Amino acid sequence: MKVISIVNTKGGAGKSTIAVNLATALAQEGYKVVLLDTDKKQESSLSFAQIRNTDKKLADIAAFAANKSIAKDIKAYSSSDYVIIDAGAGDNELVRASMYCAIHGILIIPVQPSVYDVWATEDTLKMLDECRTIPGFDNMQGYLILNRINPNRRIRLTDDAKKALHDICQAHNVKTLKTEIYDRTAYRESVGYGMNVQEYAQMKITADKAAEELNDLVKEIKEILK
């Protein structure tokens, strides 16, 4: 069992979008996948899974609401290949428990490409620092992923944002994934069909770039988890 915890205390970072796309892309490849939703207010991942599982042509995923005992209960899913955790916003016991679960795999922290969003991510990284002080958790892997990047090539990550990203990675011993996710319509449209963007690209060719991004993301994470 490999756990992929997707955490950011800041709301609107795109955690659920990444979680459901990762979970379903892995399920497409034949892996047994469990998707855990810890966001009691929205339960976006659970809603997505309910839509998806009505379409028998799509690879099935098991989706459940998780509670603050998730760090202890995670072993109940040991027969699965991957457990994807979609953590809610805020600094609370449930979010921290979701982070602890990354000791069984990897912690992914989505961040939008602006100085303010990079700075806001520091709260999450401080939680990671605290987690690493617990015996047995010191080697927890943390990765930032740039998410919702403007696809307009003329609007690039500013030098200030690049420096802020570099500094925060250095300060908290985390890396940035090579794969970057752009702000594409396909990510929003595919959700209504219970599909990931790879599946959606089969019916809408304009989703092909998003499908390539997801393919790259899955490959990169699987390589890290080896």
mmCIF file of C-alpha atoms in Angstrom:
data_model
loop_
_atom_site.group_PDB
_atom_site.id
_atom_site.type_symbol
_atom_site.label_atom_id
_atom_site.label_comp_id
_atom_site.label_asym_id
_atom_site.label_seq_id
_atom_site.Cartn_x
_atom_site.Cartn_y
_atom_site.Cartn_z
ATOM 1 C CA MET A 1 0.000 0.000 0.000
ATOM 2 C CA LYS A 2 1.284 3.428 -0.992
ATOM 3 C CA VAL A 3 -0.382 6.523 0.472
ATOM 4 C CA ILE A 4 -0.545 9.818 -1.407
ATOM 5 C CA SER A 5 -1.686 12.548 0.991
ATOM 6 C CA ILE A 6 -2.714 15.774 -0.733
ATOM 7 C CA VAL A 7 -2.600 18.541 1.837
ATOM 8 C CA ASN A 8 -2.612 22.322 1.979
ATOM 9 C CA THR A 9 -4.120 24.254 4.869
ATOM 10 C CA LYS A 10 -5.064 26.988 2.394
ATOM 11 C CA GLY A 11 -8.395 26.527 0.637
ATOM 12 C CA GLY A 12 -8.696 26.739 -3.142
ATOM 13 C CA ALA A 13 -5.324 25.175 -3.890
ATOM 14 C CA GLY A 14 -6.890 22.480 -6.082
ATOM 15 C CA LYS A 15 -6.430 19.484 -3.775
ATOM 16 C CA SER A 16 -9.622 17.676 -4.770
ATOM 17 C CA THR A 17 -8.979 18.054 -8.493
ATOM 18 C CA ILE A 18 -5.546 16.489 -8.154
ATOM 19 C CA ALA A 19 -6.843 13.778 -5.804
ATOM 20 C CA VAL A 20 -9.652 12.523 -8.031
ATOM 21 C CA ASN A 21 -7.545 12.663 -11.192
ATOM 22 C CA LEU A 22 -4.697 10.741 -9.572
ATOM 23 C CA ALA A 23 -6.992 8.146 -8.027
ATOM 24 C CA THR A 24 -8.879 7.413 -11.226
ATOM 25 C CA ALA A 25 -5.787 7.447 -13.447
ATOM 26 C CA LEU A 26 -4.205 4.800 -11.220
ATOM 27 C CA ALA A 27 -7.440 2.806 -11.244
ATOM 28 C CA GLN A 28 -7.379 2.938 -15.054
ATOM 29 C CA GLU A 29 -4.010 1.221 -14.944
ATOM 30 C CA GLY A 30 -5.558 -1.665 -13.033
ATOM 31 C CA TYR A 31 -4.487 -0.729 -9.519
ATOM 32 C CA LYS A 32 -6.794 -1.143 -6.540
ATOM 33 C CA VAL A 33 -7.377 2.423 -5.335
ATOM 34 C CA VAL A 34 -9.088 3.877 -2.271
ATOM 35 C CA LEU A 35 -9.969 7.581 -2.156
ATOM 36 C CA LEU A 36 -10.398 9.099 1.314
ATOM 37 C CA ASP A 37 -12.119 12.468 1.712
ATOM 38 C CA THR A 38 -11.450 14.344 4.949
ATOM 39 C CA ASP A 39 -13.225 17.582 4.016
ATOM 40 C CA LYS A 40 -16.393 17.427 6.103
ATOM 41 C CA LYS A 41 -17.736 20.688 4.651
ATOM 42 C CA GLN A 42 -17.598 19.920 0.937
ATOM 43 C CA GLU A 43 -16.783 16.210 0.433
ATOM 44 C CA SER A 44 -15.906 17.008 -3.190
ATOM 45 C CA SER A 45 -14.109 13.729 -3.762
ATOM 46 C CA LEU A 46 -17.032 11.684 -2.452
ATOM 47 C CA SER A 47 -19.447 13.536 -4.735
ATOM 48 C CA PHE A 48 -17.147 12.893 -7.691
ATOM 49 C CA ALA A 49 -16.905 9.176 -6.867
ATOM 50 C CA GLN A 50 -20.702 8.863 -6.630
ATOM 51 C CA ILE A 51 -21.059 10.252 -10.152
ATOM 52 C CA ARG A 52 -18.227 8.110 -11.482
ATOM 53 C CA ASN A 53 -19.389 4.812 -10.061
ATOM 54 C CA THR A 54 -22.730 5.068 -11.884
ATOM 55 C CA ASP A 55 -20.828 4.631 -15.160
ATOM 56 C CA LYS A 56 -19.809 0.973 -15.377
ATOM 57 C CA LYS A 57 -17.470 1.693 -18.295
ATOM 58 C CA LEU A 58 -15.133 3.598 -15.989
ATOM 59 C CA ALA A 59 -12.583 1.975 -13.679
ATOM 60 C CA ASP A 60 -14.087 1.705 -10.219
ATOM 61 C CA ILE A 61 -12.656 3.410 -7.136
ATOM 62 C CA ALA A 62 -13.684 2.955 -3.514
ATOM 63 C CA ALA A 63 -14.321 6.294 -1.810
ATOM 64 C CA PHE A 64 -14.941 6.912 1.881
ATOM 65 C CA ALA A 65 -15.236 9.786 4.334
ATOM 66 C CA ALA A 66 -12.388 9.718 6.837
ATOM 67 C CA ASN A 67 -12.253 10.911 10.436
ATOM 68 C CA LYS A 68 -9.479 12.039 12.771
ATOM 69 C CA SER A 69 -8.476 8.444 13.520
ATOM 70 C CA ILE A 70 -7.318 8.075 9.915
ATOM 71 C CA ALA A 71 -3.657 7.742 10.906
ATOM 72 C CA LYS A 72 -4.536 4.638 12.911
ATOM 73 C CA ASP A 73 -7.221 3.351 10.530
ATOM 74 C CA ILE A 74 -5.073 3.625 7.395
ATOM 75 C CA LYS A 75 -3.805 0.070 7.912
ATOM 76 C CA ALA A 76 -7.325 -1.180 7.208
ATOM 77 C CA TYR A 77 -6.671 -0.381 3.537
ATOM 78 C CA SER A 78 -3.407 -2.324 3.340
ATOM 79 C CA SER A 79 -4.834 -4.625 0.658
ATOM 80 C CA SER A 80 -5.080 -1.637 -1.690
ATOM 81 C CA ASP A 81 -2.286 -0.592 -4.022
ATOM 82 C CA TYR A 82 -2.830 3.117 -3.481
ATOM 83 C CA VAL A 83 -4.702 5.217 -0.947
ATOM 84 C CA ILE A 84 -5.280 8.820 -1.999
ATOM 85 C CA ILE A 85 -6.173 11.265 0.777
ATOM 86 C CA ASP A 86 -7.948 14.498 -0.127
ATOM 87 C CA ALA A 87 -7.439 16.651 2.976
ATOM 88 C CA GLY A 88 -9.612 19.648 3.799
ATOM 89 C CA ALA A 89 -8.361 23.161 4.489
ATOM 90 C CA GLY A 90 -7.277 24.605 7.830
ATOM 91 C CA ASP A 91 -4.988 23.473 10.615
ATOM 92 C CA ASN A 92 -6.905 20.871 12.576
ATOM 93 C CA GLU A 93 -6.516 17.373 13.933
ATOM 94 C CA LEU A 94 -7.950 15.722 10.819
ATOM 95 C CA VAL A 95 -5.636 17.584 8.434
ATOM 96 C CA ARG A 96 -2.639 16.736 10.603
ATOM 97 C CA ALA A 97 -3.705 13.081 10.725
ATOM 98 C CA SER A 98 -3.913 13.102 6.919
ATOM 99 C CA MET A 99 -0.357 14.400 6.815
ATOM 100 C CA TYR A 100 0.882 11.698 9.217
ATOM 101 C CA CYS A 101 -0.400 9.071 6.768
ATOM 102 C CA ALA A 102 2.149 10.264 4.200
ATOM 103 C CA ILE A 103 4.785 8.301 6.110
ATOM 104 C CA HIS A 104 3.419 5.351 4.099
ATOM 105 C CA GLY A 105 4.138 7.122 0.819
ATOM 106 C CA ILE A 106 4.331 10.755 -0.156
ATOM 107 C CA LEU A 107 2.950 14.170 0.767
ATOM 108 C CA ILE A 108 1.815 16.371 -2.133
ATOM 109 C CA ILE A 109 1.201 20.082 -1.490
ATOM 110 C CA PRO A 110 -0.534 21.918 -4.364
ATOM 111 C CA VAL A 111 0.369 25.605 -4.635
ATOM 112 C CA GLN A 112 -0.686 28.229 -7.129
ATOM 113 C CA PRO A 113 2.151 30.148 -8.837
ATOM 114 C CA SER A 114 2.044 33.463 -7.024
ATOM 115 C CA VAL A 115 4.178 34.889 -4.241
ATOM 116 C CA TYR A 116 1.170 35.144 -1.923
ATOM 117 C CA ASP A 117 0.166 31.521 -2.492
ATOM 118 C CA VAL A 118 3.731 30.329 -1.962
ATOM 119 C CA TRP A 119 3.920 32.277 1.295
ATOM 120 C CA ALA A 120 0.538 30.872 2.390
ATOM 121 C CA THR A 121 1.916 27.359 1.919
ATOM 122 C CA GLU A 122 4.394 27.910 4.743
ATOM 123 C CA ASP A 123 1.725 27.045 7.326
ATOM 124 C CA THR A 124 1.457 23.578 5.779
ATOM 125 C CA LEU A 125 5.226 23.210 5.657
ATOM 126 C CA LYS A 126 5.520 24.159 9.327
ATOM 127 C CA MET A 127 3.079 21.330 10.065
ATOM 128 C CA LEU A 128 5.360 19.022 8.097
ATOM 129 C CA ASP A 129 8.358 20.207 10.141
ATOM 130 C CA GLU A 130 6.473 19.428 13.346
ATOM 131 C CA CYS A 131 5.469 16.027 12.013
ATOM 132 C CA ARG A 132 9.103 15.202 11.242
ATOM 133 C CA THR A 133 10.049 15.733 14.890
ATOM 134 C CA ILE A 134 8.005 12.655 15.826
ATOM 135 C CA PRO A 135 10.139 9.492 16.024
ATOM 136 C CA GLY A 136 9.727 7.489 12.825
ATOM 137 C CA PHE A 137 8.412 10.413 10.790
ATOM 138 C CA ASP A 138 11.712 12.205 10.169
ATOM 139 C CA ASN A 139 12.084 10.838 6.616
ATOM 140 C CA MET A 140 8.643 11.864 5.386
ATOM 141 C CA GLN A 141 8.783 12.977 1.754
ATOM 142 C CA GLY A 142 7.172 16.304 0.879
ATOM 143 C CA TYR A 143 6.705 17.746 -2.600
ATOM 144 C CA LEU A 144 5.136 20.953 -3.825
ATOM 145 C CA ILE A 145 3.282 20.870 -7.120
ATOM 146 C CA LEU A 146 2.583 24.046 -9.064
ATOM 147 C CA ASN A 147 -1.120 23.994 -9.839
ATOM 148 C CA ARG A 148 -3.519 26.147 -11.847
ATOM 149 C CA ILE A 149 -0.780 27.831 -13.837
ATOM 150 C CA ASN A 150 -2.043 30.301 -16.420
ATOM 151 C CA PRO A 151 -1.692 28.507 -19.798
ATOM 152 C CA ASN A 152 -0.868 31.815 -21.502
ATOM 153 C CA ARG A 153 2.859 31.456 -22.182
ATOM 154 C CA ARG A 154 3.295 35.202 -21.945
ATOM 155 C CA ILE A 155 2.280 35.070 -18.288
ATOM 156 C CA ARG A 156 5.040 33.135 -16.604
ATOM 157 C CA LEU A 157 6.028 32.501 -13.022
ATOM 158 C CA THR A 158 7.558 35.770 -11.873
ATOM 159 C CA ASP A 159 11.134 35.946 -10.604
ATOM 160 C CA ASP A 160 9.809 36.884 -7.164
ATOM 161 C CA ALA A 161 7.576 33.799 -7.109
ATOM 162 C CA LYS A 162 10.446 31.569 -8.283
ATOM 163 C CA LYS A 163 12.676 32.918 -5.513
ATOM 164 C CA ALA A 164 9.938 32.485 -2.902
ATOM 165 C CA LEU A 165 9.380 28.904 -4.074
ATOM 166 C CA HIS A 166 13.109 28.120 -3.980
ATOM 167 C CA ASP A 167 13.546 29.674 -0.530
ATOM 168 C CA ILE A 168 10.589 27.855 0.996
ATOM 169 C CA CYS A 169 11.754 24.510 -0.376
ATOM 170 C CA GLN A 170 15.217 25.066 1.059
ATOM 171 C CA ALA A 171 13.878 26.156 4.441
ATOM 172 C CA HIS A 172 11.593 23.156 4.875
ATOM 173 C CA ASN A 173 13.502 20.405 3.045
ATOM 174 C CA VAL A 174 10.918 19.764 0.356
ATOM 175 C CA LYS A 175 11.177 19.493 -3.413
ATOM 176 C CA THR A 176 9.022 20.658 -6.301
ATOM 177 C CA LEU A 177 7.598 18.097 -8.698
ATOM 178 C CA LYS A 178 8.747 18.448 -12.289
ATOM 179 C CA THR A 179 5.168 18.056 -13.490
ATOM 180 C CA GLU A 180 3.139 21.266 -13.521
ATOM 181 C CA ILE A 181 -0.639 21.493 -13.773
ATOM 182 C CA TYR A 182 -2.177 24.280 -15.817
ATOM 183 C CA ASP A 183 -5.513 25.993 -15.341
ATOM 184 C CA ARG A 184 -7.377 24.169 -18.098
ATOM 185 C CA THR A 185 -11.114 23.954 -18.689
ATOM 186 C CA ALA A 186 -10.864 20.176 -18.993
ATOM 187 C CA TYR A 187 -10.189 19.788 -15.265
ATOM 188 C CA ARG A 188 -13.448 21.540 -14.447
ATOM 189 C CA GLU A 189 -15.580 19.970 -17.182
ATOM 190 C CA SER A 190 -14.478 16.370 -16.631
ATOM 191 C CA VAL A 191 -15.644 16.383 -13.001
ATOM 192 C CA GLY A 192 -19.302 16.556 -14.030
ATOM 193 C CA TYR A 193 -18.878 13.271 -15.890
ATOM 194 C CA GLY A 194 -17.042 11.555 -13.046
ATOM 195 C CA MET A 195 -14.022 11.309 -15.350
ATOM 196 C CA ASN A 196 -10.389 12.214 -15.115
ATOM 197 C CA VAL A 197 -8.941 14.343 -17.902
ATOM 198 C CA GLN A 198 -7.423 11.331 -19.675
ATOM 199 C CA GLU A 199 -10.848 9.725 -19.983
ATOM 200 C CA TYR A 200 -12.420 13.049 -20.878
ATOM 201 C CA ALA A 201 -9.900 13.515 -23.697
ATOM 202 C CA GLN A 202 -11.429 10.473 -25.395
ATOM 203 C CA MET A 203 -14.621 12.456 -25.934
ATOM 204 C CA LYS A 204 -13.169 15.950 -26.193
ATOM 205 C CA ILE A 205 -9.898 16.413 -28.046
ATOM 206 C CA THR A 206 -9.278 19.817 -26.453
ATOM 207 C CA ALA A 207 -8.528 17.976 -23.208
ATOM 208 C CA ASP A 208 -5.408 16.360 -24.673
ATOM 209 C CA LYS A 209 -2.934 18.727 -22.979
ATOM 210 C CA ALA A 210 -4.526 18.150 -19.584
ATOM 211 C CA ALA A 211 -4.405 14.402 -20.257
ATOM 212 C CA GLU A 212 -0.659 14.645 -20.951
ATOM 213 C CA GLU A 213 -0.128 16.530 -17.676
ATOM 214 C CA LEU A 214 -1.946 13.863 -15.701
ATOM 215 C CA ASN A 215 0.020 11.121 -17.429
ATOM 216 C CA ASP A 216 3.273 12.875 -16.498
ATOM 217 C CA LEU A 217 2.120 13.365 -12.908
ATOM 218 C CA VAL A 218 1.229 9.699 -12.430
ATOM 219 C CA LYS A 219 4.560 8.589 -13.906
ATOM 220 C CA GLU A 220 6.544 10.956 -11.718
ATOM 221 C CA ILE A 221 4.803 9.989 -8.485
ATOM 222 C CA LYS A 222 5.088 6.270 -9.224
ATOM 223 C CA GLU A 223 8.807 6.739 -9.878
ATOM 224 C CA ILE A 224 9.280 8.540 -6.546
ATOM 225 C CA LEU A 225 7.347 5.849 -4.693
ATOM 226 C CA LYS A 226 9.606 3.106 -6.038
#
